[in-house]
C-alpha atoms as a PDB file:
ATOM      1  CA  UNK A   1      36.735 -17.531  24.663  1.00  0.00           C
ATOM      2  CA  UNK A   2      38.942 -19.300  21.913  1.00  0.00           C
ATOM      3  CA  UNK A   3      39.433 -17.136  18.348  1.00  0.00           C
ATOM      4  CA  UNK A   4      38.407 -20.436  17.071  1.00  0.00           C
ATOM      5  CA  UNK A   5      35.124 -19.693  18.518  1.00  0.00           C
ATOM      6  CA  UNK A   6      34.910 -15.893  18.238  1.00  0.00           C
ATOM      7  CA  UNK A   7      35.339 -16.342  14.598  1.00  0.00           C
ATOM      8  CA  UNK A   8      32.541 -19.228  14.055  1.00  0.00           C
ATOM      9  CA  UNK A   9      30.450 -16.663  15.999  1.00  0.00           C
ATOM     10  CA  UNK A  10      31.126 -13.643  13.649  1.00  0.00           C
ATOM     11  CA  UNK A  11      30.893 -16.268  10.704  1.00  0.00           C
ATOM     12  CA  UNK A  12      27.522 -17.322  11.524  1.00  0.00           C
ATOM     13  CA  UNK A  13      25.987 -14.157  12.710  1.00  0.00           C
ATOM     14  CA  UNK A  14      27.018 -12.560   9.096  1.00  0.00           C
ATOM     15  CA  UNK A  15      25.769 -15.758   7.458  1.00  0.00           C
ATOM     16  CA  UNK A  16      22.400 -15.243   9.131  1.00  0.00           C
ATOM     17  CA  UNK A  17      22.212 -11.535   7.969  1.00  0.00           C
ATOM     18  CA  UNK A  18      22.519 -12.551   4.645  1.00  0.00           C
ATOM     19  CA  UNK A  19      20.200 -14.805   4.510  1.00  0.00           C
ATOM     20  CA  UNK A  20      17.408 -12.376   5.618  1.00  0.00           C
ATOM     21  CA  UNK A  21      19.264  -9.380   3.170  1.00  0.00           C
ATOM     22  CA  UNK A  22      18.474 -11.646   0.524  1.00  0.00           C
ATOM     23  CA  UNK A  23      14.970 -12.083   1.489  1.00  0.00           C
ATOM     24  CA  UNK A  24      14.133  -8.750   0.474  1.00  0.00           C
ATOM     25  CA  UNK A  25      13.538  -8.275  -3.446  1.00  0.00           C
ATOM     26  CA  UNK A  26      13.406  -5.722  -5.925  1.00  0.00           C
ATOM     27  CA  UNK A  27       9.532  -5.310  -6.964  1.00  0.00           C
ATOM     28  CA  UNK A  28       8.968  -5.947 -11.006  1.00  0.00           C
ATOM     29  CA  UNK A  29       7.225  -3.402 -12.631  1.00  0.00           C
ATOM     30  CA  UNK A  30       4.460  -2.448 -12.841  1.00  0.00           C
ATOM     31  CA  UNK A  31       5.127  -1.605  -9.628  1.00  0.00           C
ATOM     32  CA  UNK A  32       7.004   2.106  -8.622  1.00  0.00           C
ATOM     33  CA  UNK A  33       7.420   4.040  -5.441  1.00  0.00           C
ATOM     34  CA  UNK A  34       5.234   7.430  -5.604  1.00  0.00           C
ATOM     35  CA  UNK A  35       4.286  10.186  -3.322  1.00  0.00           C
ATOM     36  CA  UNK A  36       4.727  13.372  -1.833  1.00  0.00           C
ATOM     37  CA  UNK A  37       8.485  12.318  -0.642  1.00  0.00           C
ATOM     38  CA  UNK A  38       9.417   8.930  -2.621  1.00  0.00           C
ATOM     39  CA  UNK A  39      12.902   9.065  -1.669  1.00  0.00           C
ATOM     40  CA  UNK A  40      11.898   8.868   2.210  1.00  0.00           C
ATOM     41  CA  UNK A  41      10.856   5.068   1.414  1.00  0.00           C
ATOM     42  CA  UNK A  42      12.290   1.852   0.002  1.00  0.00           C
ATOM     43  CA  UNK A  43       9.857  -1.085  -2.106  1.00  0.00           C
ATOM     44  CA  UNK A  44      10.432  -4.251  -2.112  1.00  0.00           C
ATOM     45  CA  UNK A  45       9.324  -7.760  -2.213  1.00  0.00           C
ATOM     46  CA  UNK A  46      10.127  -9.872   1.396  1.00  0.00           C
ATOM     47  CA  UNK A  47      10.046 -12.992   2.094  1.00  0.00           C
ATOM     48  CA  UNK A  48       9.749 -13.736   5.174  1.00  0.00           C
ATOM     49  CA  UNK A  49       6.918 -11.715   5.994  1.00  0.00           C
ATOM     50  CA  UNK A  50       4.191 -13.575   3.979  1.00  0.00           C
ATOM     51  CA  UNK A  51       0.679 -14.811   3.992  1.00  0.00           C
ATOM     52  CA  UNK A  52      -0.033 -16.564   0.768  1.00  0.00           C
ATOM     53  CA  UNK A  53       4.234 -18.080   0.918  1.00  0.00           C
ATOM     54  CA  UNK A  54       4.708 -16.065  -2.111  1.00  0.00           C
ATOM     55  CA  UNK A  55       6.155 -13.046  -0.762  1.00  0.00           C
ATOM     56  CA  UNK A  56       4.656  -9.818   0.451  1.00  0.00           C
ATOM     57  CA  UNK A  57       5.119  -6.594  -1.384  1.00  0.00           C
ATOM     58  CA  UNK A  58       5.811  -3.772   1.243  1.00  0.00           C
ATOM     59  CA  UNK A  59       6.850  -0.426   1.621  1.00  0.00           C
ATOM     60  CA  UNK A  60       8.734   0.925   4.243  1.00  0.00           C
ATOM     61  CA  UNK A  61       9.847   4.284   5.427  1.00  0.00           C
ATOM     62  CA  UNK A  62      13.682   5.172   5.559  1.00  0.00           C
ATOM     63  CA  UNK A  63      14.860   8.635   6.004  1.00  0.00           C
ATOM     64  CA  UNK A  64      14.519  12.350   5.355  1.00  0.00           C
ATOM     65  CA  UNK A  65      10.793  14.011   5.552  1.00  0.00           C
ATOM     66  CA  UNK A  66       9.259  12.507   8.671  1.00  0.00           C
ATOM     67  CA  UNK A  67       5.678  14.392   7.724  1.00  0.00           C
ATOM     68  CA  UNK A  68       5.394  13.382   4.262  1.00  0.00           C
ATOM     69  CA  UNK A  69       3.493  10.485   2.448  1.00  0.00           C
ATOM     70  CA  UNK A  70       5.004   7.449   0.203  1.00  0.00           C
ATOM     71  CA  UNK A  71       2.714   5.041  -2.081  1.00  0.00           C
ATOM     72  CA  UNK A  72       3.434   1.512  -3.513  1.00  0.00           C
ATOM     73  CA  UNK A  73       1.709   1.242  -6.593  1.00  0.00           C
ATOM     74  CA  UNK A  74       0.789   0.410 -10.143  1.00  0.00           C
ATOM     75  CA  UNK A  75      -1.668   2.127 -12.751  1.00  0.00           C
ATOM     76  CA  UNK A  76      -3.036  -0.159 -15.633  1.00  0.00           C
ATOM     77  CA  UNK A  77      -5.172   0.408 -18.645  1.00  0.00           C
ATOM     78  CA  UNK A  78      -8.920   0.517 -17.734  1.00  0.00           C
ATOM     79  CA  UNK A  79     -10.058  -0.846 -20.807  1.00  0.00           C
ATOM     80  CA  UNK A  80     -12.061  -4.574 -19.416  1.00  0.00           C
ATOM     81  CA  UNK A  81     -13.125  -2.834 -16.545  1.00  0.00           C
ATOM     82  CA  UNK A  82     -15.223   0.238 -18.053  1.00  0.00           C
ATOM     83  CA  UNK A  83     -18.987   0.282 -16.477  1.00  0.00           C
ATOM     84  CA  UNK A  84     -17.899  -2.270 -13.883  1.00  0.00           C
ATOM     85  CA  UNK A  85     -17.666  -2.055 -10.546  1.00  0.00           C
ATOM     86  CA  UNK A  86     -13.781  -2.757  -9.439  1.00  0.00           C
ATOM     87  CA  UNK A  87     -12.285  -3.817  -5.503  1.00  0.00           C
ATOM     88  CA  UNK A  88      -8.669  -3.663  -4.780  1.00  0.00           C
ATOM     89  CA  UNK A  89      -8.097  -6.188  -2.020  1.00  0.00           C
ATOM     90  CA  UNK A  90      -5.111  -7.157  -0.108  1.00  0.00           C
ATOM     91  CA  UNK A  91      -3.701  -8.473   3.268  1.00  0.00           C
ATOM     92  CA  UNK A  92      -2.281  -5.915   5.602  1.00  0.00           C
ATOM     93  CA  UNK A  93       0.109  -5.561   8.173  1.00  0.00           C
ATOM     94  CA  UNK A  94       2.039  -2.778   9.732  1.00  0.00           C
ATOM     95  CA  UNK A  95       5.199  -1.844  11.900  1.00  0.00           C
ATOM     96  CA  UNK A  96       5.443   1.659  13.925  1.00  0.00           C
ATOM     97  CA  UNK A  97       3.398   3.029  11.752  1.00  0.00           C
ATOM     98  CA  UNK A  98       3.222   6.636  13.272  1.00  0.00           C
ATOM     99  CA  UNK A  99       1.001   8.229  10.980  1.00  0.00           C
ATOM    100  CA  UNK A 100      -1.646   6.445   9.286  1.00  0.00           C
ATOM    101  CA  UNK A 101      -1.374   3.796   6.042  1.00  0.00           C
ATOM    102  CA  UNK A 102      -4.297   2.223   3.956  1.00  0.00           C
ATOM    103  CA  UNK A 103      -4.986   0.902   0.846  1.00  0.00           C
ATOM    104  CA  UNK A 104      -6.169   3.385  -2.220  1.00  0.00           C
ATOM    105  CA  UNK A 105      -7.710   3.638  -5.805  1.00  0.00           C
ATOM    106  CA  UNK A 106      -8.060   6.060  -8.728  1.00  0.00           C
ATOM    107  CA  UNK A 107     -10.112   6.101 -12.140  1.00  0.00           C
ATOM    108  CA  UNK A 108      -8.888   8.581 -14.563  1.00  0.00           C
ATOM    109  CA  UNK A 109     -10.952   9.729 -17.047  1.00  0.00           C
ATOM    110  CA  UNK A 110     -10.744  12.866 -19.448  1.00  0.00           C
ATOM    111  CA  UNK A 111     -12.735  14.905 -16.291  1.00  0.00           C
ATOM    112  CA  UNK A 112     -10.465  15.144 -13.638  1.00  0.00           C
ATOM    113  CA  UNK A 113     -13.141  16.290 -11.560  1.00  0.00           C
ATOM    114  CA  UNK A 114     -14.973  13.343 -11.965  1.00  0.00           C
ATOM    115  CA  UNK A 115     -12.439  11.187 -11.681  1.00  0.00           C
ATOM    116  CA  UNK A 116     -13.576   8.198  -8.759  1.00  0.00           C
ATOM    117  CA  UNK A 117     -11.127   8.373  -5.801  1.00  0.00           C
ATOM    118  CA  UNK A 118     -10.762   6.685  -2.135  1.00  0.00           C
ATOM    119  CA  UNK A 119      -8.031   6.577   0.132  1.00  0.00           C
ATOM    120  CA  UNK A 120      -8.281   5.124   3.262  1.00  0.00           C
ATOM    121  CA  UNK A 121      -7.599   8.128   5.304  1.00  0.00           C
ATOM    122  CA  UNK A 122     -11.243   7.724   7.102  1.00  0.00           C
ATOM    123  CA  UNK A 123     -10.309   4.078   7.794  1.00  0.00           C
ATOM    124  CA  UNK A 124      -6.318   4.458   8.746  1.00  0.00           C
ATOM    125  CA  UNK A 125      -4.713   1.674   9.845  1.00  0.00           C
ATOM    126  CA  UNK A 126      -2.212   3.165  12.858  1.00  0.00           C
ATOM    127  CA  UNK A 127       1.177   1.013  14.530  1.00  0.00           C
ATOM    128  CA  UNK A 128       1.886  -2.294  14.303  1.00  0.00           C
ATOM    129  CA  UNK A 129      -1.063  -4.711  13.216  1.00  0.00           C
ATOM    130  CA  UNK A 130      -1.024  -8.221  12.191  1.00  0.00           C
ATOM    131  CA  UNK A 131      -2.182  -9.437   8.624  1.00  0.00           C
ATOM    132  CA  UNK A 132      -6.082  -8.089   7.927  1.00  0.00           C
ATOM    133  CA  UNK A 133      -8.391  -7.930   5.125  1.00  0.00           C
ATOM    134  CA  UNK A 134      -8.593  -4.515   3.400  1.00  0.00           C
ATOM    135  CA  UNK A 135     -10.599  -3.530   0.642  1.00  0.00           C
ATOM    136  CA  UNK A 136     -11.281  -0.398  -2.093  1.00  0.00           C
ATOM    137  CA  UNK A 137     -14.117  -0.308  -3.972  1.00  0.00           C
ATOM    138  CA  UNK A 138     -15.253   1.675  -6.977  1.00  0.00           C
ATOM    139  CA  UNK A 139     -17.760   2.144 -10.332  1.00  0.00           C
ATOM    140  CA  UNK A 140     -15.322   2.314 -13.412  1.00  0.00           C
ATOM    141  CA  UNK A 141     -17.017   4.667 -15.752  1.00  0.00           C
ATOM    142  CA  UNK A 142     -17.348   4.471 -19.603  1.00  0.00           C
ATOM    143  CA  UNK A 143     -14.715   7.204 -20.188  1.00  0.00           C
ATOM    144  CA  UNK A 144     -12.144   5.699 -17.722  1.00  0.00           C
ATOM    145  CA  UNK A 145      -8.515   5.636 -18.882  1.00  0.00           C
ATOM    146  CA  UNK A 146      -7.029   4.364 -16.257  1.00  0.00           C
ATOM    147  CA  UNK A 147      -6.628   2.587 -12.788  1.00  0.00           C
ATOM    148  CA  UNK A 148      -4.296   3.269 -10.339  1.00  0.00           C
ATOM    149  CA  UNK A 149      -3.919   1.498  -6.908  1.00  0.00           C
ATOM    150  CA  UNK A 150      -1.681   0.627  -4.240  1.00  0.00           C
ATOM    151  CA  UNK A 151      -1.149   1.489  -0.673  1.00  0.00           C
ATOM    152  CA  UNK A 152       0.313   4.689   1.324  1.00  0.00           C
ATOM    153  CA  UNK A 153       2.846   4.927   4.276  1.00  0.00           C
ATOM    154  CA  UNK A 154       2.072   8.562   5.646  1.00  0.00           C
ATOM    155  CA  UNK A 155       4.886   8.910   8.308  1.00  0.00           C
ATOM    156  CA  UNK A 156       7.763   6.131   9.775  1.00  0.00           C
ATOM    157  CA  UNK A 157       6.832   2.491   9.639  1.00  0.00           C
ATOM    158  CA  UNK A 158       6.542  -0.226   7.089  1.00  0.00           C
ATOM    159  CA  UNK A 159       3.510  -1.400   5.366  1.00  0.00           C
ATOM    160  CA  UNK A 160       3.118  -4.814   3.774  1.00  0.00           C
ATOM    161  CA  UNK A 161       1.011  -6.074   1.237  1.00  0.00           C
ATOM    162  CA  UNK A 162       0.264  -9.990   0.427  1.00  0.00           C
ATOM    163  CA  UNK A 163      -2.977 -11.990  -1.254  1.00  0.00           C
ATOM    164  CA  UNK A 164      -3.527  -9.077  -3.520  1.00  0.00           C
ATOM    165  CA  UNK A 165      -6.634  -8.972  -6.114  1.00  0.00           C
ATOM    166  CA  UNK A 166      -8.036  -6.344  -8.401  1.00  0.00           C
ATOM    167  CA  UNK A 167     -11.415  -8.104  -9.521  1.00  0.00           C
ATOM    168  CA  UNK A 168     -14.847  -7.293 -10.861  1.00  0.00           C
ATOM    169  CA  UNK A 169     -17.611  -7.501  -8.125  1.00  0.00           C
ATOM    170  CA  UNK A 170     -21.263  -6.842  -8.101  1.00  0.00           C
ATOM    171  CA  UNK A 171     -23.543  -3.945  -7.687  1.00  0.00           C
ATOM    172  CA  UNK A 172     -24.044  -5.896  -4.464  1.00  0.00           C
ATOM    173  CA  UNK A 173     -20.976  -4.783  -3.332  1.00  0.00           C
ATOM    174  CA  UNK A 174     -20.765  -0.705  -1.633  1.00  0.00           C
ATOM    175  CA  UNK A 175     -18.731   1.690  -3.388  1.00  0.00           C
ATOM    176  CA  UNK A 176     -16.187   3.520  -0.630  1.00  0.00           C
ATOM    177  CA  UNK A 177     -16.408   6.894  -0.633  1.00  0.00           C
ATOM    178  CA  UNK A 178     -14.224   9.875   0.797  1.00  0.00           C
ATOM    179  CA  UNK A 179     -15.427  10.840   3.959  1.00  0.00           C
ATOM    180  CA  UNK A 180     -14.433  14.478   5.762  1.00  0.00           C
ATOM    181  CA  UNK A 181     -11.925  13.300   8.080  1.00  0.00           C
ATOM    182  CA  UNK A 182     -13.400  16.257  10.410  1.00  0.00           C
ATOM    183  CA  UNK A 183     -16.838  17.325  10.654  1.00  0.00           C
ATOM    184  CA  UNK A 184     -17.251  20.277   8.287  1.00  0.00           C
ATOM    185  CA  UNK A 185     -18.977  23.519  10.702  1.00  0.00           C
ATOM    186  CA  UNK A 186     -22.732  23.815   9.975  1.00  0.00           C
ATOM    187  CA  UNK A 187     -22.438  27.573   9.763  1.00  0.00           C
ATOM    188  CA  UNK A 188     -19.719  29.822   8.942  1.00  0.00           C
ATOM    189  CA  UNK A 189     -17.631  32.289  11.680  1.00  0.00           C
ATOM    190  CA  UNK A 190     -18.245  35.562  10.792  1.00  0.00           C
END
């Protein structure tokens, strides 16, 4: 092969790498990178995995604990959405996701203990999936603070996000709820 050649060949193949480096953004805030293990994942906006041609927002694991849990997210004030009912909605899709991933939602309020929660852990979404419709929804009560949503990556894989909507829904509409993930025993081992 001619050098001539050999160096269009290296010259192209870095151009093309560049091209999809630069599809992948830094996310604006409000949007951080929480979790158990944070510095296991990388955020980011890509786009050339997208739905809606805006860009998807994903999260995607990177290094150190294998066993630990990442979250894209943002909290805002809760404010317009006190006594409402609230669903978190996005697009989906997943890569080697070994673990499980899913969408999520919390209401603060002064009582943590009452403080509305899902998490997607009874619905996981495992592998590598193509772009679905996921959904959280929950009552905002009249003490709430604060909302906080995003997604989890529990384990390797990526996770992204696109068509995203926080909006006010009906009574219509079931609340999710946490589920056991096992069934609890019906009588205790004595």
């Amino acid at each position: 092969m001619k050098p001539g050649f050999i160096l269009l060949s290296v010259l192209a193949a870095t151009s093309l790498y560049a091209l999809a480096a630069e599809s992948v953004e830094k996310l604006a805030e409000p949007w951080v990178l929480a979790g158990k293990t944070p510095k296991s994942y990388q955020i980011g906006i890509d786009r050339n995995q997208t739905i809606s041609g805006k860009g998807s927002k994903f999260i995607r694991y990177e290094s150190g604990e294998e066993k630990s849990w990442g979250t894209l997210m943002q909290m805002i004030g809760a404010e317009q959405y006190r006594n409402k009912r609230v669903r978190f909605q996005a697009r989906v899709k997943t890569k080697d996701v070994d673990n499980w991933a899913g969408l999520w939602m919390r209401v603060d309020t002064p009582s943590r203990d009452e403080s509305p929660f899902y998490n997607s852990e009874d619905k996981p979404i495992k592998g590598t999936t193509d772009w679905q419709l996921r959904s959280v929804v929950l009552d905002v009560p009249a003490d709430a603070q604060a909302i906080a949503f995003g997604v989890i990556d529990e384990g390797k894989g990526q996770v992204w996000l696109d068509d995203l909507k926080l909006e006010v829904v009906g009574k219509d509409v079931p609340v999710d709820q946490m589920k056991p993930v096992k069934p609890l025993p019906t009588a205790p081992s004595l």
